[in-house]
Short mmCIF file of C-alpha atoms in Angstrom, two decimals:
data_model
loop_
_atom_site.label_atom_id
_atom_site.label_comp_id
_atom_site.label_asym_id
_atom_site.label_seq_id
_atom_site.Cartn_x
_atom_site.Cartn_y
_atom_site.Cartn_z
CA UNK Z 285 0.00 0.00 0.00
CA UNK Z 286 1.43 3.39 -1.03
CA UNK Z 287 1.58 6.34 1.34
CA UNK Z 288 2.59 8.95 -1.22
CA UNK Z 289 1.91 9.88 -4.81
CA UNK Z 290 4.68 10.81 -7.21
CA UNK Z 291 4.92 14.34 -8.60
CA UNK Z 292 3.19 13.49 -11.90
CA UNK Z 293 0.24 11.86 -10.10
CA UNK Z 294 -0.19 14.92 -7.89
CA UNK Z 295 -0.29 17.11 -10.98
CA UNK Z 296 -2.98 14.84 -12.45
CA UNK Z 297 -5.12 14.98 -9.30
CA UNK Z 298 -4.61 18.74 -9.05
CA UNK Z 299 -5.74 19.12 -12.66
CA UNK Z 300 -8.81 17.00 -11.93
CA UNK Z 301 -9.66 19.24 -8.96
CA UNK Z 302 -9.27 22.31 -11.14
CA UNK Z 303 -11.45 20.80 -13.87
CA UNK Z 304 -14.23 19.93 -11.43
CA UNK Z 305 -14.26 23.26 -9.61
CA UNK Z 306 -13.59 25.79 -12.33
CA UNK Z 307 -16.47 26.08 -14.75
CA UNK Z 308 -17.30 28.87 -17.14
CA UNK Z 309 -19.88 30.19 -14.68
CA UNK Z 310 -17.11 30.96 -12.17
CA UNK Z 311 -15.77 33.66 -14.49
CA UNK Z 312 -18.51 36.19 -13.91
CA UNK Z 313 -18.38 36.67 -10.14
CA UNK Z 314 -14.81 37.90 -9.54
CA UNK Z 315 -15.15 40.26 -12.53
CA UNK Z 316 -18.34 41.77 -11.12
CA UNK Z 317 -16.75 41.93 -7.65
CA UNK Z 318 -13.68 43.75 -8.98
CA UNK Z 319 -15.77 46.36 -10.77
CA UNK Z 320 -17.77 47.03 -7.58
CA UNK Z 321 -14.83 46.87 -5.15
CA UNK Z 322 -12.61 49.32 -7.07
CA UNK Z 323 -9.68 50.42 -4.91
CA UNK Z 324 -10.61 47.78 -2.29
CA UNK Z 325 -10.28 44.91 -4.77
CA UNK Z 326 -7.32 43.33 -2.92
CA UNK Z 327 -9.26 42.89 0.33
CA UNK Z 328 -12.33 41.61 -1.52
CA UNK Z 329 -10.21 39.15 -3.52
CA UNK Z 330 -8.62 37.71 -0.37
CA UNK Z 331 -12.09 37.09 1.03
CA UNK Z 332 -13.24 35.58 -2.26
CA UNK Z 333 -10.31 33.14 -2.32
CA UNK Z 334 -11.11 31.92 1.21
CA UNK Z 335 -14.54 30.60 0.23
CA UNK Z 336 -14.01 30.23 -3.52
CA UNK Z 337 -10.76 28.23 -3.36
CA UNK Z 338 -9.74 27.29 0.20
CA UNK Z 339 -13.10 26.01 1.42
CA UNK Z 340 -13.74 23.66 -1.54
CA UNK Z 341 -10.34 22.02 -1.00
CA UNK Z 342 -11.10 21.59 2.71
CA UNK Z 343 -14.39 19.95 1.72
CA UNK Z 344 -12.57 17.24 -0.24
CA UNK Z 345 -9.99 16.75 2.55
CA UNK Z 346 -12.79 16.51 5.13
CA UNK Z 347 -14.48 13.76 3.14
CA UNK Z 348 -11.20 11.80 3.05
CA UNK Z 349 -10.51 12.24 6.78
CA UNK Z 350 -14.03 11.25 7.81
CA UNK Z 351 -13.91 8.22 5.46
CA UNK Z 352 -17.25 9.21 3.91
CA UNK Z 353 -18.44 7.42 0.78
CA UNK Z 354 -20.75 10.26 -0.24
CA UNK Z 355 -22.35 13.49 0.96
CA UNK Z 356 -25.23 11.40 2.31
CA UNK Z 357 -22.77 9.37 4.38
CA UNK Z 358 -20.93 12.50 5.51
CA UNK Z 359 -24.10 14.11 6.94
CA UNK Z 360 -25.53 10.90 8.42
CA UNK Z 361 -24.15 11.48 11.98
CA UNK Z 362 -26.67 14.33 12.32
CA UNK Z 363 -29.55 12.00 11.43
CA UNK Z 364 -30.71 10.03 8.42
CA UNK Z 365 -33.56 12.47 7.80
CA UNK Z 366 -31.25 15.47 7.85
CA UNK Z 367 -28.83 13.65 5.56
CA UNK Z 368 -31.58 13.15 2.96
CA UNK Z 369 -32.72 16.77 3.33
CA UNK Z 370 -29.23 18.29 3.06
CA UNK Z 371 -28.16 16.05 0.17
CA UNK Z 372 -31.31 16.89 -1.80
CA UNK Z 373 -30.99 20.63 -1.09
CA UNK Z 374 -27.33 20.71 -2.05
CA UNK Z 375 -27.74 18.74 -5.28
CA UNK Z 376 -30.77 20.78 -6.30
CA UNK Z 377 -28.79 23.99 -5.67
CA UNK Z 378 -25.75 22.93 -7.70
CA UNK Z 379 -28.19 21.38 -10.18
CA UNK Z 380 -31.56 22.41 -11.64
CA UNK Z 381 -32.42 25.25 -9.25
CA UNK Z 382 -29.44 27.50 -9.93
CA UNK Z 383 -26.13 26.13 -11.27
CA UNK Z 384 -27.47 24.34 -14.38
CA UNK Z 385 -29.74 27.24 -15.48
CA UNK Z 386 -26.77 29.55 -14.87
CA UNK Z 387 -24.66 27.68 -17.42
CA UNK Z 388 -27.12 28.59 -20.18
CA UNK Z 389 -27.54 32.20 -19.07
CA UNK Z 390 -23.78 32.81 -18.71
CA UNK Z 391 -23.23 31.41 -22.21
CA UNK Z 392 -26.03 33.62 -23.52
CA UNK Z 393 -24.80 36.78 -21.75
CA UNK Z 394 -21.23 36.37 -23.01
CA UNK Z 395 -21.94 34.74 -26.36
CA UNK Z 396 -25.24 35.97 -27.74
CA UNK Z 397 -26.66 39.04 -25.98
CA UNK Z 398 -24.00 41.44 -27.40
CA UNK Z 399 -25.35 40.68 -30.90
CA UNK Z 400 -29.05 41.07 -30.05
CA UNK Z 401 -31.11 44.24 -29.71
CA UNK Z 402 -32.33 44.93 -26.16
CA UNK Z 403 -36.02 44.36 -26.95
CA UNK Z 404 -35.28 40.91 -28.42
CA UNK Z 405 -33.22 39.65 -25.46
CA UNK Z 406 -36.09 37.60 -23.87
CA UNK Z 407 -36.95 35.75 -27.11
CA UNK Z 408 -33.25 35.33 -27.84
CA UNK Z 409 -32.69 33.75 -24.42
CA UNK Z 410 -35.70 31.45 -24.95
CA UNK Z 411 -34.45 30.18 -28.33
CA UNK Z 412 -30.82 29.87 -27.17
CA UNK Z 413 -31.70 28.03 -23.93
CA UNK Z 414 -34.08 25.72 -25.83
CA UNK Z 415 -31.25 24.67 -28.18
CA UNK Z 416 -28.72 24.58 -25.33
CA UNK Z 417 -30.81 22.27 -23.13
CA UNK Z 418 -31.91 20.09 -26.05
CA UNK Z 419 -28.25 19.32 -26.72
CA UNK Z 420 -27.64 18.89 -22.97
CA UNK Z 421 -30.47 16.38 -22.64
CA UNK Z 422 -29.36 14.43 -25.72
CA UNK Z 423 -25.87 13.83 -24.35
CA UNK Z 424 -27.13 13.32 -20.77
CA UNK Z 425 -29.33 10.47 -21.99
CA UNK Z 426 -26.64 9.10 -24.30
CA UNK Z 427 -23.29 10.10 -22.80
CA UNK Z 428 -20.52 9.42 -25.28
CA UNK Z 429 -17.06 10.68 -26.14
CA UNK Z 430 -18.13 14.32 -26.30
CA UNK Z 431 -17.35 14.84 -22.59
CA UNK Z 432 -13.86 13.40 -23.00
CA UNK Z 433 -13.32 15.42 -26.17
CA UNK Z 434 -14.51 18.64 -24.57
CA UNK Z 435 -12.51 18.00 -21.40
CA UNK Z 436 -9.28 17.17 -23.23
CA UNK Z 437 -9.38 19.81 -25.95
CA UNK Z 438 -11.96 22.56 -25.51
CA UNK Z 439 -11.36 23.27 -21.82
CA UNK Z 440 -7.60 23.81 -22.40
CA UNK Z 441 -8.46 26.04 -25.39
CA UNK Z 442 -10.87 27.95 -23.15
CA UNK Z 443 -8.16 28.44 -20.50
CA UNK Z 444 -5.60 29.45 -23.16
CA UNK Z 445 -7.92 32.06 -24.70
CA UNK Z 446 -8.83 33.36 -21.25
CA UNK Z 447 -5.13 33.61 -20.40
CA UNK Z 448 -4.53 35.76 -23.49
CA UNK Z 449 -7.32 38.09 -22.36
CA UNK Z 450 -5.99 38.25 -18.79
CA UNK Z 451 -2.42 38.88 -19.92
CA UNK Z 452 -3.69 41.74 -22.09
CA UNK Z 453 -5.28 43.38 -19.03
CA UNK Z 454 -1.88 43.42 -17.28
CA UNK Z 455 0.21 44.47 -20.30
CA UNK Z 456 -2.19 47.23 -21.31
CA UNK Z 457 -4.49 48.02 -18.33
CA UNK Z 458 -7.76 49.77 -19.05
CA UNK Z 459 -7.25 51.89 -15.91
CA UNK Z 460 -5.69 51.92 -12.45
CA UNK Z 461 -7.37 50.05 -9.58
CA UNK Z 462 -6.74 52.91 -7.15
CA UNK Z 463 -8.69 55.45 -9.23
CA UNK Z 464 -12.11 53.80 -8.87
CA UNK Z 465 -14.26 54.30 -5.77
CA UNK Z 466 -15.69 51.17 -4.05
CA UNK Z 467 -19.46 50.72 -4.12
CA UNK Z 468 -21.90 49.59 -1.40
CA UNK Z 469 -20.57 47.12 1.17
CA UNK Z 470 -17.17 47.14 -0.54
CA UNK Z 471 -16.51 50.55 1.00
CA UNK Z 472 -16.00 49.37 4.59
CA UNK Z 473 -16.65 45.60 4.49
CA UNK Z 474 -14.64 44.55 1.43
CA UNK Z 475 -13.06 41.45 3.01
CA UNK Z 476 -16.34 40.12 4.37
CA UNK Z 477 -18.22 41.02 1.19
CA UNK Z 478 -15.58 39.07 -0.77
CA UNK Z 479 -16.07 36.03 1.47
CA UNK Z 480 -19.81 36.11 0.74
CA UNK Z 481 -19.14 36.65 -2.98
CA UNK Z 482 -17.17 33.39 -2.93
CA UNK Z 483 -20.40 31.60 -2.02
CA UNK Z 484 -21.66 32.31 -5.55
CA UNK Z 485 -19.16 29.91 -7.10
CA UNK Z 486 -20.99 27.11 -5.22
CA UNK Z 487 -17.67 25.22 -5.24
CA UNK Z 488 -17.70 24.44 -1.50
CA UNK Z 489 -21.11 22.81 -1.98
CA UNK Z 490 -19.86 21.02 -5.07
CA UNK Z 491 -16.80 19.76 -3.18
CA UNK Z 492 -19.06 17.81 -0.81
CA UNK Z 493 -20.85 16.25 -3.75
CA UNK Z 494 -17.80 15.49 -5.91
CA UNK Z 495 -15.23 14.63 -3.20
CA UNK Z 496 -15.74 10.91 -3.83
CA UNK Z 497 -14.48 11.38 -7.43
CA UNK Z 498 -11.19 12.83 -6.20
CA UNK Z 499 -10.73 10.32 -3.38
CA UNK Z 500 -11.52 7.31 -5.57
CA UNK Z 501 -8.89 8.45 -8.09
CA UNK Z 502 -6.29 8.78 -5.32
CA UNK Z 503 -7.23 5.26 -4.15
CA UNK Z 504 -6.79 3.96 -7.71
CA UNK Z 505 -3.25 5.35 -7.63
CA UNK Z 506 -2.53 3.15 -4.59
CA UNK Z 507 -3.09 5.37 -1.53
CA UNK Z 508 -5.58 3.67 0.83
CA UNK Z 509 -5.01 5.16 4.31
CA UNK Z 510 -7.53 7.92 5.22
CA UNK Z 511 -4.70 9.98 6.71
CA UNK Z 512 -2.51 9.78 3.60
CA UNK Z 513 -5.46 10.29 1.27
CA UNK Z 514 -6.09 13.58 3.07
CA UNK Z 515 -2.39 14.50 2.89
CA UNK Z 516 -2.19 13.73 -0.83
CA UNK Z 517 -5.43 15.61 -1.49
CA UNK Z 518 -3.88 18.64 0.18
CA UNK Z 519 -0.60 18.35 -1.74
CA UNK Z 520 -2.38 17.81 -5.05
CA UNK Z 521 -4.74 20.62 -4.18
CA UNK Z 522 -1.86 23.09 -4.16
CA UNK Z 523 -1.87 22.83 -7.96
CA UNK Z 524 -5.57 23.68 -7.99
CA UNK Z 525 -5.14 26.47 -5.40
CA UNK Z 526 -2.37 28.18 -7.35
CA UNK Z 527 -4.22 27.94 -10.68
CA UNK Z 528 -7.63 29.04 -9.44
CA UNK Z 529 -6.23 31.80 -7.20
CA UNK Z 530 -4.24 33.26 -10.10
CA UNK Z 531 -7.27 33.23 -12.40
CA UNK Z 532 -9.70 34.64 -9.81
CA UNK Z 533 -7.28 37.41 -8.78
CA UNK Z 534 -6.64 38.30 -12.43
CA UNK Z 535 -10.37 38.39 -13.18
CA UNK Z 536 -10.97 40.66 -10.18
CA UNK Z 537 -8.18 42.94 -11.45
CA UNK Z 538 -9.80 42.93 -14.89
CA UNK Z 539 -13.11 43.99 -13.36
CA UNK Z 540 -11.49 46.69 -11.21
CA UNK Z 541 -9.61 48.27 -14.13
CA UNK Z 542 -12.41 47.83 -16.70
CA UNK Z 543 -14.14 51.08 -15.78
CA UNK Z 544 -11.28 52.94 -17.42
CA UNK Z 545 -12.54 51.82 -20.83
CA UNK Z 546 -15.98 50.20 -20.53
CA UNK Z 547 -19.17 51.06 -18.70
CA UNK Z 548 -20.57 49.47 -15.55
CA UNK Z 549 -22.70 46.36 -16.08
CA UNK Z 550 -25.14 44.50 -13.86
CA UNK Z 551 -23.37 41.13 -14.24
CA UNK Z 552 -19.90 39.78 -14.96
CA UNK Z 553 -20.90 38.17 -18.25
CA UNK Z 554 -21.58 41.55 -19.85
CA UNK Z 555 -18.35 42.98 -18.44
CA UNK Z 556 -16.28 40.13 -19.90
CA UNK Z 557 -17.90 40.54 -23.30
CA UNK Z 558 -17.15 44.28 -23.34
CA UNK Z 559 -13.55 43.74 -22.20
CA UNK Z 560 -12.99 41.07 -24.85
CA UNK Z 561 -14.31 43.40 -27.54
CA UNK Z 562 -12.14 46.24 -26.21
CA UNK Z 563 -8.93 44.23 -26.61
CA UNK Z 564 -9.60 41.99 -29.60
CA UNK Z 565 -12.57 43.52 -31.37
CA UNK Z 566 -15.33 41.50 -32.97
CA UNK Z 567 -13.20 38.36 -33.60
CA UNK Z 568 -12.10 38.10 -29.98
CA UNK Z 569 -15.67 38.43 -28.77
CA UNK Z 570 -16.87 35.69 -31.13
CA UNK Z 571 -14.08 33.28 -30.14
CA UNK Z 572 -14.65 33.85 -26.43
CA UNK Z 573 -18.39 33.36 -26.94
CA UNK Z 574 -17.86 30.02 -28.72
CA UNK Z 575 -15.47 28.63 -26.12
CA UNK Z 576 -17.58 29.78 -23.14
CA UNK Z 577 -20.72 28.28 -24.71
CA UNK Z 578 -19.08 24.89 -25.19
CA UNK Z 579 -17.52 24.99 -21.70
CA UNK Z 580 -20.93 25.81 -20.19
CA UNK Z 581 -22.49 23.00 -22.21
CA UNK Z 582 -19.94 20.56 -20.84
CA UNK Z 583 -20.69 21.72 -17.29
CA UNK Z 584 -24.44 21.42 -17.82
CA UNK Z 585 -24.15 17.85 -19.14
CA UNK Z 586 -21.96 16.86 -16.19
CA UNK Z 587 -24.35 18.40 -13.63
CA UNK Z 588 -27.48 16.86 -15.19
CA UNK Z 589 -25.75 13.48 -15.20
CA UNK Z 590 -24.48 13.65 -11.60
CA UNK Z 591 -27.76 15.00 -10.16
CA UNK Z 592 -29.83 12.40 -12.00
CA UNK Z 593 -27.54 9.61 -10.83
CA UNK Z 594 -27.69 10.76 -7.19
CA UNK Z 595 -31.49 11.03 -7.10
CA UNK Z 596 -32.00 7.72 -8.90
CA UNK Z 597 -29.69 6.08 -6.32
CA UNK Z 598 -31.37 7.75 -3.32
CA UNK Z 599 -34.91 7.01 -4.53
CA UNK Z 600 -34.54 3.96 -6.82
CA UNK Z 601 -38.12 2.84 -6.38
CA UNK Z 602 -39.66 6.07 -7.69
CA UNK Z 603 -38.12 7.53 -10.86
CA UNK Z 604 -35.47 6.20 -13.25
CA UNK Z 605 -32.25 8.00 -14.24
CA UNK Z 606 -33.62 8.94 -17.67
CA UNK Z 607 -36.78 10.45 -16.19
CA UNK Z 608 -34.76 12.49 -13.68
CA UNK Z 609 -32.58 13.72 -16.54
CA UNK Z 610 -35.65 14.90 -18.46
CA UNK Z 611 -37.24 16.51 -15.38
CA UNK Z 612 -34.07 18.34 -14.36
CA UNK Z 613 -33.37 19.53 -17.90
CA UNK Z 614 -36.91 20.89 -18.43
CA UNK Z 615 -36.87 22.58 -15.02
CA UNK Z 616 -33.44 24.12 -15.72
CA UNK Z 617 -34.74 25.45 -19.05
CA UNK Z 618 -37.66 27.16 -17.28
CA UNK Z 619 -35.45 28.71 -14.59
CA UNK Z 620 -32.87 29.87 -17.18
CA UNK Z 621 -35.49 32.05 -18.85
CA UNK Z 622 -35.72 34.23 -15.75
CA UNK Z 623 -32.32 35.59 -16.85
CA UNK Z 624 -28.87 35.59 -15.24
CA UNK Z 625 -29.50 38.53 -12.90
CA UNK Z 626 -32.69 36.97 -11.52
CA UNK Z 627 -31.05 33.57 -11.04
CA UNK Z 628 -28.22 35.15 -9.05
CA UNK Z 629 -30.69 37.19 -7.00
CA UNK Z 630 -32.80 34.11 -6.20
CA UNK Z 631 -29.79 31.95 -5.37
CA UNK Z 632 -28.25 34.29 -2.77
CA UNK Z 633 -30.77 33.58 0.07
CA UNK Z 634 -30.44 29.82 -0.52
CA UNK Z 635 -26.65 30.02 -0.48
CA UNK Z 636 -26.71 32.11 2.71
CA UNK Z 637 -28.71 29.29 4.30
CA UNK Z 638 -26.77 26.32 2.90
CA UNK Z 639 -23.20 27.60 3.22
CA UNK Z 640 -23.14 27.77 7.06
CA UNK Z 641 -24.44 24.19 7.16
CA UNK Z 642 -21.82 23.11 4.62
CA UNK Z 643 -19.00 24.89 6.47
CA UNK Z 644 -19.91 23.36 9.84
CA UNK Z 645 -20.22 19.91 8.24
CA UNK Z 646 -16.75 20.32 6.73
CA UNK Z 647 -15.28 21.37 10.10
CA UNK Z 648 -16.99 18.51 11.95
CA UNK Z 649 -15.73 16.05 9.34
CA UNK Z 650 -12.19 17.41 9.68
CA UNK Z 651 -12.51 16.78 13.44
CA UNK Z 652 -14.04 13.31 12.95
CA UNK Z 653 -10.94 11.42 14.25
CA UNK Z 654 -11.08 13.51 17.45
CA UNK Z 655 -14.82 13.60 18.13
CA UNK Z 656 -15.47 10.08 16.78
CA UNK Z 657 -18.40 11.28 14.64
CA UNK Z 658 -20.48 11.73 17.79
CA UNK Z 659 -24.09 12.37 16.77
CA UNK Z 660 -24.76 14.62 19.76
CA UNK Z 661 -22.00 17.03 18.66
CA UNK Z 662 -23.13 16.98 15.02
CA UNK Z 663 -26.76 17.53 16.00
CA UNK Z 664 -26.29 20.43 18.41
CA UNK Z 665 -23.88 22.19 16.06
CA UNK Z 666 -26.15 21.72 13.06
CA UNK Z 667 -29.41 22.66 14.82
CA UNK Z 668 -28.09 25.96 16.20
CA UNK Z 669 -26.32 26.73 12.90
CA UNK Z 670 -29.53 26.08 10.97
CA UNK Z 671 -31.56 28.39 13.21
CA UNK Z 672 -29.03 31.21 12.79
CA UNK Z 673 -28.71 30.56 9.04
CA UNK Z 674 -32.46 31.07 8.66
CA UNK Z 675 -31.96 34.68 9.79
CA UNK Z 676 -29.26 35.12 7.11
CA UNK Z 677 -31.70 33.63 4.60
CA UNK Z 678 -34.33 36.21 5.57
CA UNK Z 679 -31.82 39.06 5.41
CA UNK Z 680 -30.88 38.10 1.85
CA UNK Z 681 -34.40 38.06 0.45
CA UNK Z 682 -35.46 40.69 -2.12
CA UNK Z 683 -36.12 44.14 -0.67
CA UNK Z 684 -39.87 44.00 -1.26
CA UNK Z 685 -40.11 40.93 0.99
CA UNK Z 686 -37.69 42.29 3.60
CA UNK Z 687 -39.83 45.41 3.96
CA UNK Z 688 -42.82 43.45 5.30
CA UNK Z 689 -43.55 43.83 9.02
CA UNK Z 690 -42.81 40.18 9.85
CA UNK Z 691 -39.45 40.21 8.10
CA UNK Z 692 -38.47 43.53 9.66
CA UNK Z 693 -39.11 42.08 13.12
CA UNK Z 694 -37.17 38.88 12.35
CA UNK Z 695 -34.19 40.77 10.92
CA UNK Z 696 -34.31 43.32 13.74
CA UNK Z 697 -34.12 40.50 16.30
CA UNK Z 698 -31.07 39.05 14.56
CA UNK Z 699 -29.35 42.44 14.46
CA UNK Z 700 -29.77 42.73 18.23
CA UNK Z 701 -28.83 39.22 19.35
CA UNK Z 702 -26.53 37.67 16.72
CA UNK Z 703 -22.97 39.07 16.73
CA UNK Z 704 -21.59 39.32 13.19
CA UNK Z 705 -25.03 39.29 11.58
CA UNK Z 706 -24.40 42.63 9.84
CA UNK Z 707 -21.46 41.01 8.04
CA UNK Z 708 -23.36 37.85 7.06
CA UNK Z 709 -21.80 35.67 9.77
CA UNK Z 710 -24.40 35.63 12.52
CA UNK Z 711 -24.26 31.82 12.50
CA UNK Z 712 -20.69 31.50 13.84
CA UNK Z 713 -21.41 32.07 17.56
CA UNK Z 714 -24.48 29.74 17.58
CA UNK Z 715 -22.45 27.07 15.73
CA UNK Z 716 -19.64 27.33 18.27
CA UNK Z 717 -22.15 27.20 21.13
CA UNK Z 718 -23.74 24.09 19.63
CA UNK Z 719 -20.32 22.43 19.30
CA UNK Z 720 -19.49 23.19 22.94
CA UNK Z 721 -22.88 21.97 24.20
CA UNK Z 722 -22.61 18.76 22.19
CA UNK Z 723 -19.04 18.14 23.38
CA UNK Z 724 -19.99 18.70 27.04
CA UNK Z 725 -22.93 16.27 26.77
CA UNK Z 726 -20.64 13.70 25.10
CA UNK Z 727 -18.03 14.02 27.87
CA UNK Z 728 -20.69 13.75 30.58
CA UNK Z 729 -22.01 10.56 28.99
CA UNK Z 730 -18.47 9.11 28.84
CA UNK Z 731 -17.82 9.93 32.50
CA UNK Z 732 -21.20 8.52 33.52
CA UNK Z 733 -20.51 5.31 31.59
CA UNK Z 734 -17.04 5.00 33.17
CA UNK Z 735 -18.51 5.50 36.65
CA UNK Z 736 -21.11 2.75 36.10
CA UNK Z 737 -18.40 0.37 34.89
CA UNK Z 738 -16.31 1.15 37.97
CA UNK Z 739 -19.22 0.22 40.21
#
């Protein structure tokens, strides 16, 4: 049994991590963040990298340390019912509710909307998403060599073209970061706003779902010990960390300097399209559009496939894989036609609820060898985290809902009694309290059991 991977194997695993975590949809958020953060882009980027890069890697390491076969298995110490609930919520979030529809809308925003008159955007999105999801469904029902072909050739081409665009922003900047004034929460909360922006990548959630892919590949290379699997995941992950951090930081810089030559936009897809046209004209915009569309298509096929497989395995007696694939594709098509801005707006409250639960599950799993997967610790930590996360969910709802009397009272209560709530982290103290309570109860039970045995 091997304890270590060779250098080449680590590069392979690191590349696999990068391929799983970095999709075309990830492009738009650091660009938008940079344009809004302006002179505070550095602080915002550091925050973004914590949740957009560091946390996903910890999710995979946590799965290895806790010896979990799946997300369902990882959450099972809380309870079987919670495990089903959390697994379904997470897969629906990185699947048909938000991430899959987002692939079509990102491709449309970058690839098609610049060529369409404003009044024809809705019909253009309908036609484009209909074609996009028809192709997605075809290959989801009959997966063939297209995924391998896209992964081996088109993704590297996508990264190469993106690199050319990023290099251009450094060689010939559109402006200076320091000359643009931060907007909104980026003025005095840039670091914390960046941390919350990292939620939008959904990569920490995806890491819990896809960790088994990484771990199984490390096992195939001969490493079997949970300890050494975690160590090798970390070492291999350095490749992923360096690559993703460099790209995210460069994209944030692109967004921050873009105002020197292009106008503000309400999403990162539009900003990228304008920047591409600024540097390379019409041809550059067309090439970027083609590569992003294919990369998004690859991501959509992979997500439809993985979500359909998970639900058909969890509920084998109800619906087959093919039926799930059809249901998820049709639902994604419907959601996509709300548009990219609406999808992002709707996803934020859900992410503010799910991310605290994902973060605490990752931490508990990292501590699994110490706390022995004690259900009482998992339950108390999760229950108090969930209660606090509901307040964050309410605070992230659209303004028209937040302005109702009930919501004002709920949010007002949280402002008074949850430290860190104003920054989006009101769940941390309750989570810590739940962990302490659960640990104390566990220790009391151990001492009580030892006393009975002594008698």
